[in-house]
XYZ file of C-alpha atoms in Angstrom:
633
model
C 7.030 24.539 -11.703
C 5.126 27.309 -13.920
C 4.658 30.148 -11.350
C 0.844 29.176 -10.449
C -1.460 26.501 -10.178
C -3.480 26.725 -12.968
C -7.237 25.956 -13.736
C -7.277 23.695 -15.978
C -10.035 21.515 -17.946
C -13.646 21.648 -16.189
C -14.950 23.902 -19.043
C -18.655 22.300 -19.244
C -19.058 22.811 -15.365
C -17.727 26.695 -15.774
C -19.996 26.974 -18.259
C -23.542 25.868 -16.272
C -21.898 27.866 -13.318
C -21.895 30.954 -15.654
C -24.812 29.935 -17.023
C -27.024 29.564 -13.570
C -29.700 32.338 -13.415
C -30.954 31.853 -9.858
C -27.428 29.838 -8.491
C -25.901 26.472 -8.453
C -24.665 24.185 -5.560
C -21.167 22.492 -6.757
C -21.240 19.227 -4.593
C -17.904 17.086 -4.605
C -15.395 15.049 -2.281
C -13.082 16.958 -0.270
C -9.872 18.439 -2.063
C -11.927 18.178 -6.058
C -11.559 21.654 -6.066
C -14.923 22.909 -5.952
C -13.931 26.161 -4.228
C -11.524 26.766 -7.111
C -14.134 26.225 -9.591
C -16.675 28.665 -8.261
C -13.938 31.368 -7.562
C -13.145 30.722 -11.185
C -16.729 31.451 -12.347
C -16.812 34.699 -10.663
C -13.933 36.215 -11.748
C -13.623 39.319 -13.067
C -17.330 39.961 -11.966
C -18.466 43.067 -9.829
C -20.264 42.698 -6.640
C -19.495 39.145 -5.767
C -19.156 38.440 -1.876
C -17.912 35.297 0.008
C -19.202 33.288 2.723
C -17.317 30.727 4.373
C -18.808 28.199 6.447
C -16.530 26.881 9.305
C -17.326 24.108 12.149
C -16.755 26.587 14.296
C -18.970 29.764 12.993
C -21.810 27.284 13.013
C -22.041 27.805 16.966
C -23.216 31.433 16.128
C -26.330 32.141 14.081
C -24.973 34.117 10.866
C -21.318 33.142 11.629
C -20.685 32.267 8.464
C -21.859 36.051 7.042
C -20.449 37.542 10.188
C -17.766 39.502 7.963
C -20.741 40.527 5.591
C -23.226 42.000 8.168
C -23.778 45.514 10.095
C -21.870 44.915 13.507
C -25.024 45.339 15.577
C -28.303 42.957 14.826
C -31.658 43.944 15.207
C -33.785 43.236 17.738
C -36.491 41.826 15.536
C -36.070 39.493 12.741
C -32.266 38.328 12.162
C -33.075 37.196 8.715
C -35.174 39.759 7.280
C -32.722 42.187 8.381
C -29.337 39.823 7.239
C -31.289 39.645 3.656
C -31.461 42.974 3.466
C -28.062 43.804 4.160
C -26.627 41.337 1.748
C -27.735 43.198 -1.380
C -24.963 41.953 -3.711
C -25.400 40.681 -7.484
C -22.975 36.981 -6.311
C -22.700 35.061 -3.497
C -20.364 32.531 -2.913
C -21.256 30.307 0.216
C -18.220 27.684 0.739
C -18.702 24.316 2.545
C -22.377 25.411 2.770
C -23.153 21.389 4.806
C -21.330 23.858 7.786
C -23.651 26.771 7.936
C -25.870 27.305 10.861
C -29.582 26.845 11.006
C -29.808 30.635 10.453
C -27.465 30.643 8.110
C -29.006 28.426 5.852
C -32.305 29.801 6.280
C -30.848 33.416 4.796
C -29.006 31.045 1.763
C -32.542 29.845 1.053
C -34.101 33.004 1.411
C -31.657 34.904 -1.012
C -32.311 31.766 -3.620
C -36.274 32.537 -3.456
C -35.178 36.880 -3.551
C -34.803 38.025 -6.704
C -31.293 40.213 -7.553
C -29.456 37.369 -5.616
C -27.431 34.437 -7.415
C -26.235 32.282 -4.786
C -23.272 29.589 -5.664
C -22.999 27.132 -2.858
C -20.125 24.524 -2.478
C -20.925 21.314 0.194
C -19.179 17.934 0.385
C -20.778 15.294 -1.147
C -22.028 12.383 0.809
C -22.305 14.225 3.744
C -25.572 15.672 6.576
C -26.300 19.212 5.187
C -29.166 21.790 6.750
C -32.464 20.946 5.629
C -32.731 24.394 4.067
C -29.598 23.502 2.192
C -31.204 20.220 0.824
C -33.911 22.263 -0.486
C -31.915 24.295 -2.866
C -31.789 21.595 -5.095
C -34.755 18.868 -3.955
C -37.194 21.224 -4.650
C -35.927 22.388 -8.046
C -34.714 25.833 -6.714
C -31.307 25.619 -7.961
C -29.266 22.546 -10.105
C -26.817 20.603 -7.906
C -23.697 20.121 -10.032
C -21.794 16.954 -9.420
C -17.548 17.896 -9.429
C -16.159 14.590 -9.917
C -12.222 13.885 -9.461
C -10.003 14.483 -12.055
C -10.041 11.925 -14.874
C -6.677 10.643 -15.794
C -6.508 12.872 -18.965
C -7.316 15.664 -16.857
C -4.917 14.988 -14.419
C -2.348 14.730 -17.375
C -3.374 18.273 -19.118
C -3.271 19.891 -15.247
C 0.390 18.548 -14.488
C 1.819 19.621 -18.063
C 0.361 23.106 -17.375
C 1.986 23.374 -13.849
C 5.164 21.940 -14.570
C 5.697 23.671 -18.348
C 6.651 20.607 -19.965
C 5.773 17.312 -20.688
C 5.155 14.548 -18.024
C 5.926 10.850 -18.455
C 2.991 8.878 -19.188
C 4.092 6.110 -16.450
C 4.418 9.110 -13.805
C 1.088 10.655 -14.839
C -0.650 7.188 -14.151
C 1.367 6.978 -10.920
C 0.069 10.025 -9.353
C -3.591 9.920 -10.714
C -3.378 5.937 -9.100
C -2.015 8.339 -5.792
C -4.347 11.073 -5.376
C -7.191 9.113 -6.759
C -7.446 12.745 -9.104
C -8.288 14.767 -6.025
C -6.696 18.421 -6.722
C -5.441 19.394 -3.698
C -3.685 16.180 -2.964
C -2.280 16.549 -7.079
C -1.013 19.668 -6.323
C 0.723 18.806 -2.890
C 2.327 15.775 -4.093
C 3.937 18.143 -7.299
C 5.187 20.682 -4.708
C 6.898 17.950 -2.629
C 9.733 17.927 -5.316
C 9.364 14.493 -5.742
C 9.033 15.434 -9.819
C 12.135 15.840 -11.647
C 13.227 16.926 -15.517
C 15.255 13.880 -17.189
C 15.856 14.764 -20.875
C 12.938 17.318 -21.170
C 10.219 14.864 -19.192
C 9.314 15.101 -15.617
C 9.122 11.441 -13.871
C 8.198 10.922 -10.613
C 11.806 10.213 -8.643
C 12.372 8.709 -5.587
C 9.890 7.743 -3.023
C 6.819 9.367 -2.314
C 7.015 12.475 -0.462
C 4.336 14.273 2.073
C 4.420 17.781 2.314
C 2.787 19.596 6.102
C 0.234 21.263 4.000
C -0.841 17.833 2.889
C 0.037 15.894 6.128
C -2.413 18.226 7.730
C -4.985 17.901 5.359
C -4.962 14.403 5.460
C -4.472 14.107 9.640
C -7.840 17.211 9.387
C -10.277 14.613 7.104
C -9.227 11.641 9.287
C -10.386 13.823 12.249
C -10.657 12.452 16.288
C -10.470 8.795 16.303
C -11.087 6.074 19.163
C -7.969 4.202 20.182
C -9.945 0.982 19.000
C -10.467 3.002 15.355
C -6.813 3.964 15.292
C -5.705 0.318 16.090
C -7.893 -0.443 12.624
C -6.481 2.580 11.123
C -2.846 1.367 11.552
C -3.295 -2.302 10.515
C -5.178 -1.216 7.551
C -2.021 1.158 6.573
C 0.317 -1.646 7.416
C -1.636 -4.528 5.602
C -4.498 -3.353 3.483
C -6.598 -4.744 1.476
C -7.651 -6.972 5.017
C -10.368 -9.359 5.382
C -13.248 -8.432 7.400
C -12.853 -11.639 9.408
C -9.125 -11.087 10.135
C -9.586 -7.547 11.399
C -12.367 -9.454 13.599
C -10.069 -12.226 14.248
C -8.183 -8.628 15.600
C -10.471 -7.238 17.324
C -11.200 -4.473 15.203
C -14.726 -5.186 13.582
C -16.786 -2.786 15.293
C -13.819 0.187 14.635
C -14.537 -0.391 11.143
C -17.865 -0.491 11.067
C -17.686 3.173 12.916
C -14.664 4.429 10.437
C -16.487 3.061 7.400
C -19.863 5.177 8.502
C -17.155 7.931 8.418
C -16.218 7.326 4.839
C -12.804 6.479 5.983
C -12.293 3.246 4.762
C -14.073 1.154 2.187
C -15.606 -2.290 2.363
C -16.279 -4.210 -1.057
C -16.833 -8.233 -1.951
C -14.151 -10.154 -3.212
C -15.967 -13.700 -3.933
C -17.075 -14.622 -0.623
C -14.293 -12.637 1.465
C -15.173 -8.249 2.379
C -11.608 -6.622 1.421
C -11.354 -3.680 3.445
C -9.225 -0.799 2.273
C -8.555 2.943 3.752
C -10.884 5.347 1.729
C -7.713 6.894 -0.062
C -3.883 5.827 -0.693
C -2.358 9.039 1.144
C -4.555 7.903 4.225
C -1.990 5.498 5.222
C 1.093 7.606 4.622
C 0.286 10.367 6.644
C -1.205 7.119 9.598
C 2.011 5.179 8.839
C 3.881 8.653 9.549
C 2.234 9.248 12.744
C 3.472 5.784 14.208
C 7.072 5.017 16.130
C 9.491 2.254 15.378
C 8.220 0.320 18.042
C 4.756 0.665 17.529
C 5.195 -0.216 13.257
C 7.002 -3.388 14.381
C 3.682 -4.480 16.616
C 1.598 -3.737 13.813
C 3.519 -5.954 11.246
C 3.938 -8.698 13.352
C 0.371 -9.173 14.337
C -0.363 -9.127 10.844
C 2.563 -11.672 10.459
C 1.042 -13.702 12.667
C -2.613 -13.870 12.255
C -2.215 -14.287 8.470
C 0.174 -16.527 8.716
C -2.877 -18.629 11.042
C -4.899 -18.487 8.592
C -2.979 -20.987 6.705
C -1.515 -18.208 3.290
C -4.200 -19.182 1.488
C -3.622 -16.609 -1.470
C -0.873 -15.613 -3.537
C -0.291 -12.328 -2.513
C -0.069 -13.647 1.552
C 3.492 -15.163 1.015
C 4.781 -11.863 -0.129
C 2.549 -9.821 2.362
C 4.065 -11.871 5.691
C 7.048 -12.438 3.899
C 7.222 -8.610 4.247
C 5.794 -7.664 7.302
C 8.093 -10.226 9.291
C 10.961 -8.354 7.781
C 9.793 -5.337 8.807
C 9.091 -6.439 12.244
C 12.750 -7.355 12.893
C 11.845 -11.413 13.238
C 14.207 -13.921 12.409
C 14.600 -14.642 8.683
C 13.397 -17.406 7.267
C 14.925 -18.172 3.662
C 11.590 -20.192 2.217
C 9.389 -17.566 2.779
C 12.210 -14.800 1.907
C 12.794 -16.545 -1.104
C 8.712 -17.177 -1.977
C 8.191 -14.063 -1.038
C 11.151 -12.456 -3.433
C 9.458 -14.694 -6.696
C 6.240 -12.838 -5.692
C 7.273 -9.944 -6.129
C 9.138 -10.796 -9.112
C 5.827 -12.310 -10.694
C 4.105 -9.459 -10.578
C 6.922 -6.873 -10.882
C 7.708 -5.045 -7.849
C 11.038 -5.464 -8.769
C 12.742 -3.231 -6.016
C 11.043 -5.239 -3.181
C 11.996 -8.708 -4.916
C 15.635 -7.499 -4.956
C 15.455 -5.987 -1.214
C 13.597 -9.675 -0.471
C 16.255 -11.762 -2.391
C 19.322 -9.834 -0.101
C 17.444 -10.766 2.944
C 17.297 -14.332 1.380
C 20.515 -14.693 0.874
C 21.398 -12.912 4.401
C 19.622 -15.586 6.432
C 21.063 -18.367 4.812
C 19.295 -19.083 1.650
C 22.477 -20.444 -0.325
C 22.341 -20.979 -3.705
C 18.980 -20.802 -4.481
C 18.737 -17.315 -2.901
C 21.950 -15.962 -4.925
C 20.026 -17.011 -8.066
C 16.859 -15.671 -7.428
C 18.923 -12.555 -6.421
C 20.509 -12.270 -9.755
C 17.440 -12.829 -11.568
C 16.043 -9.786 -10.287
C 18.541 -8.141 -10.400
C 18.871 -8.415 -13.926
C 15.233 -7.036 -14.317
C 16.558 -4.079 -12.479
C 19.037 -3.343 -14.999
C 22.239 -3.569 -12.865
C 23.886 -6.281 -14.882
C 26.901 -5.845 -13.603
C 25.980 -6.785 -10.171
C 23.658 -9.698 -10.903
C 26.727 -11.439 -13.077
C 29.074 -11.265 -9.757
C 26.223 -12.736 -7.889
C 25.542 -15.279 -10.662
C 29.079 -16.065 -10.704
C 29.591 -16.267 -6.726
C 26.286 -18.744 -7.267
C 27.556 -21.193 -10.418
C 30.986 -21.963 -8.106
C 28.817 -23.725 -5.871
C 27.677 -27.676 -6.332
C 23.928 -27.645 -7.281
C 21.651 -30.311 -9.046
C 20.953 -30.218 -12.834
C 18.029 -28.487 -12.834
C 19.645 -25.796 -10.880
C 22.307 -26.027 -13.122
C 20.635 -25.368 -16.312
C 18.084 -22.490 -14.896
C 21.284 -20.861 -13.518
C 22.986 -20.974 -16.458
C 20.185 -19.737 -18.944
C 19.512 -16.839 -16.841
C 23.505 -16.009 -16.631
C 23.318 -16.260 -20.212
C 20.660 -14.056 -20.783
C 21.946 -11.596 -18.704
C 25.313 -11.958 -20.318
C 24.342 -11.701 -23.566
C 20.832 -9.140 -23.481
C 21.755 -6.815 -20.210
C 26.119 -6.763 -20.590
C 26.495 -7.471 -24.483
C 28.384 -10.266 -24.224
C 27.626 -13.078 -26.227
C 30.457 -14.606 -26.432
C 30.389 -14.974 -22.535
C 26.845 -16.110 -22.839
C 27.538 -18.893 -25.367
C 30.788 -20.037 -22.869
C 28.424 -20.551 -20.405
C 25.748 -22.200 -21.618
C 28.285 -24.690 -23.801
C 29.829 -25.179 -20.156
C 26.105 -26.162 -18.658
C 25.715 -28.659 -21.420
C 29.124 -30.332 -20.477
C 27.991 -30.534 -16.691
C 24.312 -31.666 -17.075
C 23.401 -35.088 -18.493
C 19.138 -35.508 -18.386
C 17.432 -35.022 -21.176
C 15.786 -31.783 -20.174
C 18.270 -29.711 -19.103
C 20.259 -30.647 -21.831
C 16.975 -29.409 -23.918
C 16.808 -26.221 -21.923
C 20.415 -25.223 -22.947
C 20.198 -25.926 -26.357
C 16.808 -23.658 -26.324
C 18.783 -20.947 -24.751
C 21.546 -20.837 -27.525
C 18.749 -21.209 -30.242
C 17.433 -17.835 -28.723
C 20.869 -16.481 -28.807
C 21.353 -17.220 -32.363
C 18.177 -16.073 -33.060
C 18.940 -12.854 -31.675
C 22.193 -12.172 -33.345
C 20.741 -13.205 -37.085
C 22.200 -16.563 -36.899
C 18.528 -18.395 -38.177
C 20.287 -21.471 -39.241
C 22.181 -22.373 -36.565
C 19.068 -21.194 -34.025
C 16.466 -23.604 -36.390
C 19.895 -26.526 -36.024
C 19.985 -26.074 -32.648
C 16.335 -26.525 -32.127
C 15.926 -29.137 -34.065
C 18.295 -31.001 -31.677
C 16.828 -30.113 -29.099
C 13.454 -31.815 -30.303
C 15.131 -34.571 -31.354
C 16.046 -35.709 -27.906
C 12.443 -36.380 -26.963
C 9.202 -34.590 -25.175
C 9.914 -31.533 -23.437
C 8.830 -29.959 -19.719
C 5.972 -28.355 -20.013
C 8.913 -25.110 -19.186
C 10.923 -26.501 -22.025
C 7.840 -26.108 -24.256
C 7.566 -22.609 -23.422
C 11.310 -21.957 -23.744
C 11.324 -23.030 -27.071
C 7.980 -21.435 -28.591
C 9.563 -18.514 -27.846
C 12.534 -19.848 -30.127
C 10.345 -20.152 -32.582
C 8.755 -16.713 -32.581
C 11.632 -15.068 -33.084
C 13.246 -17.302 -35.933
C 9.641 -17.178 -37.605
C 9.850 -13.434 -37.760
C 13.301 -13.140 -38.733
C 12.583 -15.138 -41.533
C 9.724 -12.856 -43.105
C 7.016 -15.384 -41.811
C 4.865 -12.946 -39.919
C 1.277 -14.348 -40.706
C 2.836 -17.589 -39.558
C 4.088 -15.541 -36.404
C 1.151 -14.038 -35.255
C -0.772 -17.420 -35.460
C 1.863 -18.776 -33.251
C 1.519 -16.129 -30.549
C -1.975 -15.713 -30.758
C -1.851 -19.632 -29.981
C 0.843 -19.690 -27.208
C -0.770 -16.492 -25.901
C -3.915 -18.462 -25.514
C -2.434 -21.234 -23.573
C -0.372 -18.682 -21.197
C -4.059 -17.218 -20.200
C -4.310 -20.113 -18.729
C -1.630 -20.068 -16.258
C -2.259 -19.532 -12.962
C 0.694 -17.609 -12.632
C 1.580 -14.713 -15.006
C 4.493 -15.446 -17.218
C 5.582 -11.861 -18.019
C 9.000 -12.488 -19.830
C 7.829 -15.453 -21.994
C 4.529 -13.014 -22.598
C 6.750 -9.961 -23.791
C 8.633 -12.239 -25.775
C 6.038 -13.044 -27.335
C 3.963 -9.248 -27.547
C 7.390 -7.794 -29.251
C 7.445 -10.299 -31.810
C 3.970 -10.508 -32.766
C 3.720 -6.931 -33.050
C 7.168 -6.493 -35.062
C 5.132 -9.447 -37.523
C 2.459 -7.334 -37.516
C 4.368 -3.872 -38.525
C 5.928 -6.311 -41.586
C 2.199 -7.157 -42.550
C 1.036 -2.942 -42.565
C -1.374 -4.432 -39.973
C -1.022 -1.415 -37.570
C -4.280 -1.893 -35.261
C -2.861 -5.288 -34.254
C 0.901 -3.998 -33.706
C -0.794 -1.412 -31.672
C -2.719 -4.059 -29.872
C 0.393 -6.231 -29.013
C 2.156 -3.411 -27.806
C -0.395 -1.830 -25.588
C -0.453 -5.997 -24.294
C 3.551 -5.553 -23.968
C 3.430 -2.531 -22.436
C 1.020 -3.588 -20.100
C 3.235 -6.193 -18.348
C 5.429 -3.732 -17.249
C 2.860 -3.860 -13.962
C 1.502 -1.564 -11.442
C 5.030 -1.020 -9.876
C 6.682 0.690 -13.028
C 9.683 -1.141 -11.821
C 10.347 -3.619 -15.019
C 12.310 -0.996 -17.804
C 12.574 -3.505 -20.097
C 9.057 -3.614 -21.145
C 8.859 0.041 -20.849
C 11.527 0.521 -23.585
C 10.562 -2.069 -25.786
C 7.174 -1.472 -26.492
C 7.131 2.250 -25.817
C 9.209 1.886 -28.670
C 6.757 0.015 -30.276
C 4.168 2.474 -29.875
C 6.218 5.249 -31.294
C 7.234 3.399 -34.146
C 3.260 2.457 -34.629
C 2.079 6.317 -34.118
C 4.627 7.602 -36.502
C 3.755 5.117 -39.390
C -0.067 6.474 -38.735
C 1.513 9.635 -39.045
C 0.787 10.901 -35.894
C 4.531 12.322 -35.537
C 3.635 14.481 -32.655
C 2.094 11.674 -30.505
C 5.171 9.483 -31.984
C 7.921 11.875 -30.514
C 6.207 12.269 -27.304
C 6.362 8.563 -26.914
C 9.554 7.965 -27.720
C 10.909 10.929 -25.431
C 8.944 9.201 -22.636
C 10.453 5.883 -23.157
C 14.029 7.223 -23.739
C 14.043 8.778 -20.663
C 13.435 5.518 -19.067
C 16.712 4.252 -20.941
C 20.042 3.044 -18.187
C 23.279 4.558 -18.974
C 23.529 1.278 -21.314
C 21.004 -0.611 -23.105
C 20.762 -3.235 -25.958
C 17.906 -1.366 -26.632
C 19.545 2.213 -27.002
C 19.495 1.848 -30.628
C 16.110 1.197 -31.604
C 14.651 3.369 -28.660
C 16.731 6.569 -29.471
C 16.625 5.875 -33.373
C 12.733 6.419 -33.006
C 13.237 9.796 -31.470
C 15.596 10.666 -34.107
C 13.388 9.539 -36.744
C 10.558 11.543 -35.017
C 12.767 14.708 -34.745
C 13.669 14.985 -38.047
C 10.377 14.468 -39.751
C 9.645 17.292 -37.440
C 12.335 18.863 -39.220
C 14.029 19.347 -35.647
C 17.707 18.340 -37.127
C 19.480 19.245 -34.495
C 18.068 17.251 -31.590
C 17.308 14.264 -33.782
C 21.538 14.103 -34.590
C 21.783 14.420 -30.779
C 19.599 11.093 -30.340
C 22.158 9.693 -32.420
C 24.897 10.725 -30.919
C 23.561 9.641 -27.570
C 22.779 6.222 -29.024
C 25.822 5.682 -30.449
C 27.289 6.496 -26.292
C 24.826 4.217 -24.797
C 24.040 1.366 -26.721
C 25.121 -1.934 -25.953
C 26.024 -4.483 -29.726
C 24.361 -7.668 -29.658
């Protein structure tokens, strides 16, 4: 990390610092930075003196100017003869909402005083002195609102501190994190948790809390009841709740007291309250400060009373799914495995895999092993997902089992390992061992795709054909095949014809009631390679930000993240935005496993970047590395 924090961004607040005649009071949440910003606007100035207000000066009159005042008061008037003695051009008063009566009285006083200009700093939303609330109710100073970092902020103040570019994923991720407060930023970059791969810093490995911010955190939570700690703790363990299940939990009144405290939040969802913990790190640093024994009671009491109340949302199979695993209970393989498809759904891809082991631990059988492979093959180890696949096909399954098992083999075969001829073996040797029309459908779908994607069009349009010719399909088959079509239509130059096809299919998958991400980013990376054919760049752009998109809130799915980051680049650079194009492209090729189907087209877009930068040499190292780590199809 560059050798300082630095100050970045917050110009137009500098400015009407600098600018204030008579003072300003910077308001803001804890840990925005608002000390940082008014030391900033008195830099380099003569005759500027600090005041800091603590909880614990304010038992004194004047504590807080203690440091700035004769040793020995008057016996007259304290403020008359504290306003005298503070004849300086600046004065800084920090957490001002602290002062003392007195204390506040004087920062009023030297407001009104010409030869004074007083900058004040006080949290937001919280009790100040009433001559405090004067400054700026009656017109005496502005109050200057420090928001949190934006996410471009929070972007511009990580590339400054690290000295080098951070991945646009990673940037999200820690913004999402700190919620942009500063302090918390800056905590989480010193916890090492950043590291350099190919010239980009990406957040790696879990999420780490450093004392300073453990402390911080454990200081703004404060002294809590036992009954507002129980809240506290389910709440880290199981947020968002319901207000009715943390009543159902005895823990209604606790929150009632903690949200008054602006420690947790309370918002409708439809006719439910979600309650949350006021900020992410809250429930690290809670989580931190509880045992083994004590996590395990939490979890299961969440287990238990949402598993009551009868699962009545998506997201409460994964949740108790979760929790009971957590809280040692035996393992059931239905809710393992509903739990691991969750999680697959909406791409938390390393919990679906930890989920589909503990399927196939307590007993899940074949169903389990294939779920584990799928996700497995999202994760990019496609090694390991075709010995589970294979362990999986040796057993005696029904046809539908059959067929799914051996499309996703195939896929993983042919798209993750390279090996098409594998891929076609096995789906010729699903066809021999199913007989209903739909499977047999399904199959022939899958080797259409494969065709498709190895420039065989007339044997993937033969093979579909067949396919329809057999009859109706599933509603899945339907989707399999549209895909199918996608693909051939924009290998074949059709690309209008393409993009009316998506935009159609698209509309019917908005319709779903659960996501289909892979059929979608099927989909997104052909409609937006139709568009590039067409020159239409502002709807390639649009179907790739859609691809992109799916990757979900977990970062987890690479795929997506290398295809349409791709995508993007390839879209900036035609613009001729080369600089944004490379910086894409060197995020998304640092995403890249040591071997990819997608190597090529993801490190030929930084080479084609580099060079038009006229950077030769690192543009022939792309190459090089692409011709290392990409995988023929």
């Amino acid at each position: 990390m560059a050798g300082s924090w630095p100050f970045i961004g917050r110009a137009a607040q500098l400015s009407e610092i600098r600018s204030a005649s008579r003072g300003v009071v910077v308001a803001g949440p804890p840990g925005t930075g608002k000390s940082r910003l008014a030391a900033q606007a008195v830099h380099g100035l003569d005759g500027v003196a600090w005041a800091r207000a603590t909880t614990a000066a304010a038992e004194v009159p004047l504590g807080a100017f203690a440091p700035l005042l004769p040793a020995t008061p008057p016996a007259g008037n304290p403020l008359g003869w504290a306003a005298a003695a503070l004849r300086v051009p600046v004065l800084v008063v920090d957490d001002a909402h602290l002062l003392d009566p007195v204390s506040a009285a004087l920062v009023h006083h030297l407001v009104t005083r010409d030869g004074t200009r007083v900058i004040a700093t006080l949290r937001s939303r919280t009790r100040v002195p009433d001559a405090v609330l004067a400054l700026w109710k009656d017109d005496l100073v502005p109050r200057l609102e420090l928001e949190p970092f934006s996410l471009e902020e929070t972007a511009a103040v990580l590339e400054a501190a690290l000295g080098g570019r951070v991945e646009s994923a990673t940037v999200a991720r820690l913004w999402r994190v700190s919620q942009g407060n500063a302090l918390y930023l800056r905590e989480l970059v010193l916890s090492g948790m950043l590291a350099a791969d190919g010239g980009v810093w990406r957040w790696s490995g879990p999420l780490t809390i450093t004392p300073t911010l453990r402390e911080t955190i454990a200081g703004r939570i404060g002294e809590v009841t036992a009954r507002e700690r129980e809240a506290l703790e389910l709440l880290a363990y199981g947020e968002p709740l319901g207000a009715d299940l943390l009543a159902a939990l005895g823990s209604l009144d606790a929150v009632q007291h903690l949200e008054d405290r602006q420690l947790v939040t309370v918002q409708p969802d439809g006719r439910r309250l979600q309650v949350r913990l006021a900020h992410p790190l809250y429930g690290e640093v809670i989580r931190d400060g509880c045992g083994v024994l004590r996590a395990r009671t939490m979890v299961r009491r969440l287990a238990q009373a949402v598993s009551e109340a009868g699962l009545r949302r998506h997201e409460d199979v994964l949740r108790v799914a979760v929790w009971r695993l957590d809280g040692g209970l035996p393992g059931d393989p239905g809710l393992l495995l509903a739990g691991c498809e969750r999680a697959r759904v909406i791409r938390d891809l390393e919990l679906a895999v930890r989920l589909g082991r503990a399927a196939v631990a307590a007993g899940g059988g074949t169903p389990a092993l294939a779920a584990l492979g799928t996700v497995l093959f999202y994760t990019d180890r496609y090694a390991e997902a075709e010995e589970v696949f294979a362990t999986a096909w040796a057993a005696e399954m029904g046809e539908a089992a059959r067929t799914d098992l051996g499309v996703q083999r195939a896929m993983n075969l042919a798209v993750g390992l390279g090996d098409v001829a594998r891929a076609r073996a096995v789906l010729e040797e699903t066809s021999g061992l199913v007989h209903g029309v739909q499977p047999r459908q399904a199959a022939l779908i899958m080797r259409a795709v494969l065709a498709a994607l190895t420039g065989d069009i007339a044997v993937s349009e033969d093979l579909m054909a067949r396919a329809r010719d057999m009859g109706p399909f599933s509603p899945h088959g339907a989707r399999m095949i549209s895909g199918a079509e996608a693909a051939v239509l924009v290998a074949q130059g059709r690309a209008a014809e393409c993009l009316a096809h998506a935009a159609e299919i698209g509309a019917g998958l908005a319709k779903e009631p659960v996501a289909m991400r892979s059929l979608s980013a099927a989909l997104a990376g052909h409609a937006t390679h139709a568009a590039l054919l067409l020159g239409d760049l502002d709807t390639a752009e649009r179907f790739a930000g859609q691809g992109y998109g799916l990757e979900g809130p977990f970062h987890t799915w690479t795929r997506a993240n290398l295809e349409f980051g791709t995508w993007t680049a390839r879209v900036l650079r035609l613009r001729g935005r080369v600089t944004d194009a490379l910086a894409w492209a060197r995020d998304t090729a640092a995403r890249l496993p040591d071997r990819s189907v997608l190597a090529g087209s993801c490190l030929g877009e930084l080479a084609h970047a580099y060079a038009l930068l006229g950077e030769v040499a690192a543009a022939e190292q792309a190459l090089e590395r692409a011709e290392a780590t990409g995988t023929p199809i």
